[in-house]
Amino acid sequence: MMRQAIILLVLIQQILCVCAQDSTNYKGITMRHGDLLFVGAQSENLSGAINRVTQRTSSTAFDHVGLIEIVYGFPHILHASSKKGSIKEPLDSLIKGNHGDNKLFAIYRIDSIYQNAIPKALTKAHQMLGKPYNWSYTLNDSSYYCSDFMERAFRHIGLFQLEPMTFKNPKTGDFDEFWKIFYAKQGMEIPEGELGCNPNGLAASRNIHYIGSFHTGAE
């Protein structure tokens, strides 16, 4: 009887340790609660259009960002998905959905002086789940796009800053053709100069730093 009680106690302790775990190794990278996952941009369609008007350096090209949460030792991502709206899903699910594209996934971590803001950021992210994707990219409280979702999660400490948006292709100085058609279909004026944010801008923040990356095509 005593032996069974000891075994049960050990099992409970192991379960509690797993539940409390706030870091895990995934594809050779140690991920933590509150890490940021950036997804590499493609050259065409919406992904390419986002990157063309927001890319800041030749070595950084992202079109999506989400917030990592470790659940029972497995990484999950909280994000505003163009396909699913604002959701929480296993990171494996996101990777599987992009496996044929050989996409880049990069992990960034907020600087140590801001680490105590992560619990509140995760709470805020959970509160935003269930909202639809914001296809207008103009800020509102009824729908979100990916970098908007992230900025709001950490807004209580001002980790990221909203900036005037541009939809002009820097190579031509004119509005990118994709965005002309995109907003015409919505019956909207291009929201040039309105406040917003984007994955490339967030990745360039001085308040976060690069941890590591992997590709979906890599074993």
CSV table of C-alpha atoms in Angstrom, one decimal:
chain,number,residue,atom,x,y,z
A,1,MET,CA,0.0,0.0,0.0
A,2,MET,CA,2.8,2.4,0.9
A,3,ARG,CA,4.7,1.5,-2.3
A,4,GLN,CA,1.6,2.3,-4.4
A,5,ALA,CA,1.2,5.6,-2.6
A,6,ILE,CA,4.8,6.5,-3.3
A,7,ILE,CA,4.4,5.6,-7.0
A,8,LEU,CA,1.3,7.7,-7.2
A,9,LEU,CA,3.0,10.7,-5.6
A,10,VAL,CA,5.9,10.4,-8.1
A,11,LEU,CA,3.5,10.3,-11.0
A,12,ILE,CA,1.7,13.4,-9.7
A,13,GLN,CA,4.9,15.3,-9.3
A,14,GLN,CA,6.0,14.4,-12.9
A,15,ILE,CA,2.6,15.5,-14.2
A,16,LEU,CA,2.9,18.8,-12.3
A,17,CYS,CA,6.4,19.4,-13.7
A,18,VAL,CA,5.3,18.8,-17.2
A,19,CYS,CA,2.3,21.2,-16.8
A,20,ALA,CA,4.5,23.8,-15.3
A,21,GLN,CA,7.2,23.5,-17.9
A,22,ASP,CA,7.8,26.8,-19.7
A,23,SER,CA,10.4,25.7,-22.2
A,24,THR,CA,10.9,22.8,-24.6
A,25,ASN,CA,13.3,21.7,-27.4
A,26,TYR,CA,11.7,21.8,-30.9
A,27,LYS,CA,13.7,21.0,-34.0
A,28,GLY,CA,16.9,21.8,-32.2
A,29,ILE,CA,15.7,25.1,-30.7
A,30,THR,CA,14.9,25.7,-27.1
A,31,MET,CA,11.6,27.5,-27.1
A,32,ARG,CA,10.0,29.3,-24.2
A,33,HIS,CA,6.7,30.8,-23.1
A,34,GLY,CA,6.3,34.1,-24.9
A,35,ASP,CA,8.8,33.5,-27.7
A,36,LEU,CA,7.8,34.9,-31.1
A,37,LEU,CA,7.5,32.7,-34.2
A,38,PHE,CA,8.1,34.5,-37.5
A,39,VAL,CA,7.2,32.9,-40.8
A,40,GLY,CA,9.3,33.5,-43.9
A,41,ALA,CA,7.6,35.3,-46.8
A,42,GLN,CA,7.1,33.9,-50.3
A,43,SER,CA,7.6,35.9,-53.5
A,44,GLU,CA,4.1,35.9,-54.7
A,45,ASN,CA,0.4,36.4,-53.7
A,46,LEU,CA,-0.5,38.1,-50.4
A,47,SER,CA,2.8,36.9,-48.8
A,48,GLY,CA,4.9,38.6,-51.5
A,49,ALA,CA,2.8,41.7,-51.4
A,50,ILE,CA,3.2,42.1,-47.7
A,51,ASN,CA,6.9,41.6,-47.9
A,52,ARG,CA,7.5,43.9,-50.9
A,53,VAL,CA,6.1,47.0,-49.1
A,54,THR,CA,7.5,46.2,-45.6
A,55,GLN,CA,10.9,44.5,-46.0
A,56,ARG,CA,13.6,46.4,-44.2
A,57,THR,CA,16.7,44.3,-44.8
A,58,SER,CA,17.7,41.8,-47.5
A,59,SER,CA,18.3,39.1,-44.9
A,60,THR,CA,14.9,39.5,-43.2
A,61,ALA,CA,11.6,38.7,-45.0
A,62,PHE,CA,8.6,37.7,-43.0
A,63,ASP,CA,4.9,37.7,-43.6
A,64,HIS,CA,3.5,36.2,-40.4
A,65,VAL,CA,4.1,36.2,-36.6
A,66,GLY,CA,2.6,34.3,-33.7
A,67,LEU,CA,3.1,33.9,-29.9
A,68,ILE,CA,4.5,30.7,-28.5
A,69,GLU,CA,3.0,29.0,-25.4
A,70,ILE,CA,4.3,25.7,-24.0
A,71,VAL,CA,1.5,23.3,-23.1
A,72,TYR,CA,2.3,19.9,-21.5
A,73,GLY,CA,5.8,20.2,-23.0
A,74,PHE,CA,4.7,20.9,-26.5
A,75,PRO,CA,4.8,24.3,-28.3
A,76,HIS,CA,1.5,25.9,-29.3
A,77,ILE,CA,1.1,29.1,-31.3
A,78,LEU,CA,-1.5,31.9,-30.6
A,79,HIS,CA,-2.0,34.0,-33.7
A,80,ALA,CA,-4.3,35.6,-36.1
A,81,SER,CA,-4.4,33.3,-39.1
A,82,SER,CA,-5.8,34.3,-42.5
A,83,LYS,CA,-7.2,30.8,-42.8
A,84,LYS,CA,-8.6,30.2,-39.3
A,85,GLY,CA,-9.0,33.6,-37.6
A,86,SER,CA,-7.5,34.2,-34.1
A,87,ILE,CA,-6.7,30.7,-32.8
A,88,LYS,CA,-4.4,28.7,-30.6
A,89,GLU,CA,-3.0,25.5,-32.2
A,90,PRO,CA,-0.1,23.1,-31.8
A,91,LEU,CA,2.9,24.4,-33.6
A,92,ASP,CA,3.1,21.0,-35.4
A,93,SER,CA,-0.3,21.8,-37.0
A,94,LEU,CA,1.1,25.1,-38.4
A,95,ILE,CA,4.2,23.4,-39.7
A,96,LYS,CA,2.3,20.5,-41.3
A,97,GLY,CA,0.1,23.0,-43.1
A,98,ASN,CA,3.2,24.6,-44.7
A,99,HIS,CA,5.4,21.6,-45.1
A,100,GLY,CA,5.3,21.6,-48.9
A,101,ASP,CA,6.4,25.2,-49.2
A,102,ASN,CA,9.9,24.8,-47.6
A,103,LYS,CA,9.1,27.8,-45.5
A,104,LEU,CA,11.4,29.5,-43.0
A,105,PHE,CA,10.4,29.6,-39.3
A,106,ALA,CA,12.4,31.9,-37.0
A,107,ILE,CA,12.3,32.2,-33.3
A,108,TYR,CA,12.8,35.5,-31.5
A,109,ARG,CA,12.8,36.2,-27.8
A,110,ILE,CA,11.9,39.4,-26.0
A,111,ASP,CA,14.7,40.9,-24.0
A,112,SER,CA,15.2,39.8,-20.4
A,113,ILE,CA,14.0,43.1,-18.9
A,114,TYR,CA,10.6,42.5,-20.4
A,115,GLN,CA,10.2,38.8,-19.5
A,116,ASN,CA,7.9,39.5,-16.6
A,117,ALA,CA,5.4,40.9,-19.1
A,118,ILE,CA,4.9,37.5,-20.7
A,119,PRO,CA,2.1,36.1,-18.4
A,120,LYS,CA,-0.1,39.1,-19.0
A,121,ALA,CA,0.7,39.0,-22.8
A,122,LEU,CA,-0.4,35.4,-22.9
A,123,THR,CA,-3.6,36.2,-21.0
A,124,LYS,CA,-4.4,39.0,-23.4
A,125,ALA,CA,-3.7,36.7,-26.4
A,126,HIS,CA,-6.1,34.1,-25.0
A,127,GLN,CA,-8.8,36.9,-24.6
A,128,MET,CA,-8.5,37.7,-28.3
A,129,LEU,CA,-9.0,34.1,-29.6
A,130,GLY,CA,-12.1,33.5,-31.6
A,131,LYS,CA,-12.1,36.8,-33.5
A,132,PRO,CA,-12.0,36.8,-37.3
A,133,TYR,CA,-9.1,37.8,-39.5
A,134,ASN,CA,-8.8,41.5,-40.3
A,135,TRP,CA,-8.6,41.6,-44.1
A,136,SER,CA,-8.8,45.4,-44.2
A,137,TYR,CA,-5.6,45.8,-42.1
A,138,THR,CA,-7.1,48.9,-40.5
A,139,LEU,CA,-7.2,48.7,-36.7
A,140,ASN,CA,-10.4,47.8,-35.0
A,141,ASP,CA,-11.5,45.8,-32.0
A,142,SER,CA,-13.6,43.2,-33.8
A,143,SER,CA,-10.9,41.5,-35.9
A,144,TYR,CA,-7.1,41.2,-36.0
A,145,TYR,CA,-4.3,40.5,-38.3
A,146,CYS,CA,-1.1,38.7,-37.2
A,147,SER,CA,1.2,41.6,-36.2
A,148,ASP,CA,-1.8,43.5,-34.8
A,149,PHE,CA,-2.6,40.5,-32.6
A,150,MET,CA,1.0,40.5,-31.4
A,151,GLU,CA,1.3,44.3,-30.7
A,152,ARG,CA,-1.9,44.1,-28.7
A,153,ALA,CA,-0.7,41.2,-26.6
A,154,PHE,CA,2.3,43.3,-25.4
A,155,ARG,CA,0.7,46.7,-25.6
A,156,HIS,CA,0.6,47.0,-21.8
A,157,ILE,CA,4.4,47.5,-21.8
A,158,GLY,CA,4.6,49.2,-25.2
A,159,LEU,CA,6.9,46.5,-26.6
A,160,PHE,CA,6.1,47.3,-30.2
A,161,GLN,CA,5.1,50.6,-31.7
A,162,LEU,CA,2.4,51.3,-34.3
A,163,GLU,CA,3.7,53.2,-37.3
A,164,PRO,CA,2.2,54.8,-40.4
A,165,MET,CA,1.6,52.0,-42.9
A,166,THR,CA,2.6,52.1,-46.5
A,167,PHE,CA,1.4,50.0,-49.5
A,168,LYS,CA,3.9,51.5,-52.0
A,169,ASN,CA,6.5,49.4,-53.7
A,170,PRO,CA,9.9,51.0,-52.8
A,171,LYS,CA,11.2,50.1,-56.2
A,172,THR,CA,8.6,52.1,-58.1
A,173,GLY,CA,7.5,54.6,-55.5
A,174,ASP,CA,3.9,53.8,-56.5
A,175,PHE,CA,1.2,51.7,-54.9
A,176,ASP,CA,2.0,48.0,-55.4
A,177,GLU,CA,-0.3,46.5,-58.0
A,178,PHE,CA,-1.4,43.7,-55.7
A,179,TRP,CA,-2.7,46.3,-53.1
A,180,LYS,CA,-4.5,48.3,-55.7
A,181,ILE,CA,-6.6,45.3,-56.8
A,182,PHE,CA,-6.9,44.0,-53.2
A,183,TYR,CA,-8.5,47.2,-51.8
A,184,ALA,CA,-10.5,47.8,-55.0
A,185,LYS,CA,-12.3,44.5,-54.5
A,186,GLN,CA,-13.2,45.6,-50.9
A,187,GLY,CA,-14.5,48.9,-52.2
A,188,MET,CA,-11.9,50.7,-50.0
A,189,GLU,CA,-9.3,53.4,-50.4
A,190,ILE,CA,-5.8,52.1,-49.8
A,191,PRO,CA,-5.2,53.0,-46.1
A,192,GLU,CA,-1.8,54.6,-46.8
A,193,GLY,CA,-0.4,56.4,-43.7
A,194,GLU,CA,-2.8,54.9,-41.2
A,195,LEU,CA,-1.3,53.4,-38.1
A,196,GLY,CA,-0.5,49.7,-38.1
A,197,CYS,CA,2.3,47.2,-37.9
A,198,ASN,CA,3.8,44.3,-39.8
A,199,PRO,CA,5.9,41.2,-39.2
A,200,ASN,CA,9.1,42.8,-40.7
A,201,GLY,CA,8.7,45.8,-38.5
A,202,LEU,CA,8.2,43.7,-35.4
A,203,ALA,CA,11.2,41.6,-36.2
A,204,ALA,CA,13.3,44.8,-36.4
A,205,SER,CA,12.4,45.9,-32.9
A,206,ARG,CA,15.3,46.5,-30.5
A,207,ASN,CA,13.3,44.8,-27.7
A,208,ILE,CA,13.6,41.3,-29.2
A,209,HIS,CA,16.5,39.2,-30.4
A,210,TYR,CA,17.0,36.2,-32.7
A,211,ILE,CA,17.2,32.7,-31.2
A,212,GLY,CA,17.3,30.3,-34.1
A,213,SER,CA,15.4,29.0,-37.2
A,214,PHE,CA,14.4,26.0,-39.2
A,215,HIS,CA,12.8,25.2,-42.6
A,216,THR,CA,9.7,23.0,-43.1
A,217,GLY,CA,11.6,21.0,-45.8
A,218,ALA,CA,14.4,20.1,-43.4
A,219,GLU,CA,14.4,16.8,-41.6
